[in-house]
mmCIF file of C-alpha atoms in Angstrom:
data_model
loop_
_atom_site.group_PDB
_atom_site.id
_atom_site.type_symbol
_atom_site.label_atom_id
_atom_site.label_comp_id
_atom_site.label_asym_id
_atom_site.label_seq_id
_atom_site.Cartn_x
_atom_site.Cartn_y
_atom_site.Cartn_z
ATOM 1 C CA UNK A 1 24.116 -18.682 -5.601
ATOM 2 C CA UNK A 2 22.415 -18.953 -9.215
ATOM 3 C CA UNK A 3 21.195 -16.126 -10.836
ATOM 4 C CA UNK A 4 18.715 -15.674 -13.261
ATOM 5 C CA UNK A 5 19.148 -13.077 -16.203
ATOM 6 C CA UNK A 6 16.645 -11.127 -17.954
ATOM 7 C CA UNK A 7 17.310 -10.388 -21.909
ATOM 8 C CA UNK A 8 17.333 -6.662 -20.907
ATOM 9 C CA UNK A 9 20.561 -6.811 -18.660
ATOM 10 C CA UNK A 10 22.225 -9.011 -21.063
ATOM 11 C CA UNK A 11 21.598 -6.277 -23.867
ATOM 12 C CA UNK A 12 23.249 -3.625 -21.529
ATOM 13 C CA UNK A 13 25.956 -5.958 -20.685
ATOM 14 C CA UNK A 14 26.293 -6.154 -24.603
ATOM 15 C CA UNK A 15 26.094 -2.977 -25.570
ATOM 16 C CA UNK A 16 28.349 -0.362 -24.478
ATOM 17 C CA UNK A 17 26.134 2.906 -24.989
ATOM 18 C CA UNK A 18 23.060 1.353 -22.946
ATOM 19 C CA UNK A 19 22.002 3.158 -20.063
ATOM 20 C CA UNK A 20 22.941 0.451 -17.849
ATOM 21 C CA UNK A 21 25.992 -0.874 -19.833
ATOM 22 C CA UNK A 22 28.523 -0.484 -16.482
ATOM 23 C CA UNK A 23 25.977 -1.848 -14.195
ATOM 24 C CA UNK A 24 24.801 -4.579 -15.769
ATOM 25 C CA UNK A 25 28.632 -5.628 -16.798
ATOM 26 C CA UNK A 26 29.397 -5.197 -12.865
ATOM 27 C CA UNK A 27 26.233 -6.605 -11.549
ATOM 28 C CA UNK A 28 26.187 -10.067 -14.156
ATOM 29 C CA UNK A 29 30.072 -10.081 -13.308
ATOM 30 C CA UNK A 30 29.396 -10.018 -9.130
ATOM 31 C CA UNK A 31 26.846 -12.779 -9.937
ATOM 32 C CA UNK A 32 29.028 -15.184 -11.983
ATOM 33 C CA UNK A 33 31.874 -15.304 -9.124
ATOM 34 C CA UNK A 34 28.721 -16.430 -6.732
ATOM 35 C CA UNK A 35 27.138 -19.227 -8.758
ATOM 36 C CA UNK A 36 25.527 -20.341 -12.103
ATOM 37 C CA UNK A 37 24.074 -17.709 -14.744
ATOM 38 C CA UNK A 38 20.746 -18.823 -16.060
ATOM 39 C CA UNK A 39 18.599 -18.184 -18.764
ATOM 40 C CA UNK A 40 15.116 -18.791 -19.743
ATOM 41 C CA UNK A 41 13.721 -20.175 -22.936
ATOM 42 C CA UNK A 42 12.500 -17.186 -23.596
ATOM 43 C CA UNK A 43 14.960 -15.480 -23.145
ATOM 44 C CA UNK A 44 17.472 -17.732 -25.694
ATOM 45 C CA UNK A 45 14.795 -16.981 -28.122
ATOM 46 C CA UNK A 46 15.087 -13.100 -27.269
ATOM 47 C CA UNK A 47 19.282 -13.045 -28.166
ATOM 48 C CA UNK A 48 18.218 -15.070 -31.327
ATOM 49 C CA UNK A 49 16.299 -11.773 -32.503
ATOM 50 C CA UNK A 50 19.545 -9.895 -32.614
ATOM 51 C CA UNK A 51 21.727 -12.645 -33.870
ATOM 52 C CA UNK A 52 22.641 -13.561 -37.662
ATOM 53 C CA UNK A 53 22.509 -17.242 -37.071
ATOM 54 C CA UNK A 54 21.946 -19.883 -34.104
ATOM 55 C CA UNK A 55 25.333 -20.399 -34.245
ATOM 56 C CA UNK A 56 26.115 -16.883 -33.196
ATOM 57 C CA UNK A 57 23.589 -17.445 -30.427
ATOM 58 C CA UNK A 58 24.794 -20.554 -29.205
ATOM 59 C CA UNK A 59 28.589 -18.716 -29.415
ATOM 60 C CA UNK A 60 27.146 -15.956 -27.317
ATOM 61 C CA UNK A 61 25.395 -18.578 -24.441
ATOM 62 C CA UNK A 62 28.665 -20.459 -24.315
ATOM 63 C CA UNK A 63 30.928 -17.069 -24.188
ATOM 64 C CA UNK A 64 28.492 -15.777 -21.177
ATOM 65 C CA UNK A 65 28.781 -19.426 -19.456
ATOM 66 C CA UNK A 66 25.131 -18.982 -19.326
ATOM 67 C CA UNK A 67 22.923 -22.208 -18.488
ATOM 68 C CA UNK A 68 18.917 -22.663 -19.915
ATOM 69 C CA UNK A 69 16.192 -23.731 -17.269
ATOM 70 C CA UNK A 70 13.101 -25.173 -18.906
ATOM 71 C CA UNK A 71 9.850 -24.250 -17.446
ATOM 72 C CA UNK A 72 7.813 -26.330 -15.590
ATOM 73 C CA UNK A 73 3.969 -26.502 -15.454
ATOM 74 C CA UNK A 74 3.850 -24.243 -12.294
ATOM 75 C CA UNK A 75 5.677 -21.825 -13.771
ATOM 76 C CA UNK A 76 4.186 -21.377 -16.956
ATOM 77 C CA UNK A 77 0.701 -21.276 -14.780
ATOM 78 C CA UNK A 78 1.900 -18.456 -12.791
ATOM 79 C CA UNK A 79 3.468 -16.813 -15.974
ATOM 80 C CA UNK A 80 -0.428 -16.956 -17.592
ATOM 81 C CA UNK A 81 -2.089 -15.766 -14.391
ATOM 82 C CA UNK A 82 0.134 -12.944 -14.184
ATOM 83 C CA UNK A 83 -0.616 -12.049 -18.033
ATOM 84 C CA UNK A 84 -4.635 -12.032 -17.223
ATOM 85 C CA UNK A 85 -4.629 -9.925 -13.935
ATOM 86 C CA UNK A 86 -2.474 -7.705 -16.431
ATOM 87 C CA UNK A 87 -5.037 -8.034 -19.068
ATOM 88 C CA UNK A 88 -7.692 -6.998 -16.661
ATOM 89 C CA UNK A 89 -5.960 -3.830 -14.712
ATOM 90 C CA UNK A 90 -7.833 -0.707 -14.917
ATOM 91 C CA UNK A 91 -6.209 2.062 -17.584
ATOM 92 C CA UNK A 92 -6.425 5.732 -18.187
ATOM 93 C CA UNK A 93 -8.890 6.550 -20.486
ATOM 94 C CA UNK A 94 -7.012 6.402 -24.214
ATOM 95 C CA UNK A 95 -4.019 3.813 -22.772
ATOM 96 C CA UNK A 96 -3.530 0.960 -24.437
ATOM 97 C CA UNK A 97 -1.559 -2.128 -22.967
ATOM 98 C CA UNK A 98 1.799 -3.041 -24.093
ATOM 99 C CA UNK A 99 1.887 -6.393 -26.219
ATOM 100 C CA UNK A 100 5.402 -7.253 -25.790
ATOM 101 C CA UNK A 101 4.843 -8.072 -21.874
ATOM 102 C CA UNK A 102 4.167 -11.658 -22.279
ATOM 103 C CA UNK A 103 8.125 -13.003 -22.178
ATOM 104 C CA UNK A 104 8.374 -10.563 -18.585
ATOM 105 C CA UNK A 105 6.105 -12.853 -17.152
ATOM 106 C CA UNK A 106 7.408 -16.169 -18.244
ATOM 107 C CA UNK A 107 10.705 -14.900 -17.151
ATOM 108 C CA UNK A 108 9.512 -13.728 -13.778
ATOM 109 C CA UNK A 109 7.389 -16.412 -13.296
ATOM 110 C CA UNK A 110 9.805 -18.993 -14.007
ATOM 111 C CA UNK A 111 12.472 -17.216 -11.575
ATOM 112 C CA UNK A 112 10.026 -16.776 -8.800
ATOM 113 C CA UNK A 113 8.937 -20.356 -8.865
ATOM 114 C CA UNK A 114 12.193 -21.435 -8.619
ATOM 115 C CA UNK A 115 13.501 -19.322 -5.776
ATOM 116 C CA UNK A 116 16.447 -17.372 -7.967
ATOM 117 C CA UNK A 117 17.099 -13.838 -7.801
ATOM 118 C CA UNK A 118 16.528 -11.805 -11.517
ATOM 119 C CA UNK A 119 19.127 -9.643 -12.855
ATOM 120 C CA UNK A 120 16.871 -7.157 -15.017
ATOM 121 C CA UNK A 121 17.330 -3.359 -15.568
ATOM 122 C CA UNK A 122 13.604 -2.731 -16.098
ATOM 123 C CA UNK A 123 12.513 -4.402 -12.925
ATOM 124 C CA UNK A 124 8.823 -2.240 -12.821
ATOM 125 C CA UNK A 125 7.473 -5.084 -15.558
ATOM 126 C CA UNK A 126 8.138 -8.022 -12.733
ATOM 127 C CA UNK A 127 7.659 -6.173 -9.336
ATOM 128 C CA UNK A 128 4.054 -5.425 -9.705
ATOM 129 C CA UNK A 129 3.484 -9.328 -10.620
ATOM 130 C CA UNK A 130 5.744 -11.338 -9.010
ATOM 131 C CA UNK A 131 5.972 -9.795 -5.208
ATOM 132 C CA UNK A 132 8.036 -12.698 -4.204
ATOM 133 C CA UNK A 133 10.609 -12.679 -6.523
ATOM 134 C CA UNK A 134 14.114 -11.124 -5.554
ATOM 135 C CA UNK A 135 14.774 -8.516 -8.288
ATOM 136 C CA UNK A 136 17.824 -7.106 -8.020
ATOM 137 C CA UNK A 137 18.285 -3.532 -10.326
ATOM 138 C CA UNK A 138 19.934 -0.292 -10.710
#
């Protein structure tokens, strides 16, 4: 079965003194014997961040046997109607909305559209957004 990974479990995969370092090494491992390991755009462009050079990045995608799934049209639609009913949710008085949300969505979008679980360790940022997407978590 493919499997879609979020940046965040890849980072705790990565790096031993994350919170979710053991699950996310079991969990992406468990995956990998089932079926492909995908990755988003987005989320390429999220390991680039902490890399020196794209050919550290690309070293790291071929390492994790990871595969890239463009997104379509529908997804990227769902991915900006998610970000506007997020824009428009009700706050406590003096809460401001995070700004670094936008990538969540494409991700979870992208995933949900195409039917294939999400390996994530925050999964609060897709569940609210994306009910029919399979999340799977610690």
């Amino acid at each position: 079965m493919t499997t879609f990974l979020d940046t965040s479990a890849i980072m705790s995969a990565i790096n031993h003194g994350e919170t979710h370092h053991d699950w996310s090494v079991a969990k992406i491992a468990e995956r990998r014997a089932e079926g492909p390991l995908i990755i988003a755009d987005i989320v390429y462009s999220e390991l680039a961040a902490g890399m020196q050079s794209k050919e550290d990045t690309d070293a790291a995608i071929t390492e994790w046997a990871l595969e890239r799934l463009r997104s379509s049209d529908e997804s990227l639609f769902k991915a900006g109607q998610a970000y506007k009913t997020y824009k428009e949710k009700k706050r406590s008085p003096g809460e401001l909305p995070k700004t670094n949300v936008l990538p969540d969505f494409l991700i979870g979008a992208l995933a949900e559209v195409e039917g294939v679980p999400l390996i994530t360790t925050n999964h609060k940022d897709f569940a609210a957004y994306f009910p029919d997407l399979n999340i799977i978590h610690p």
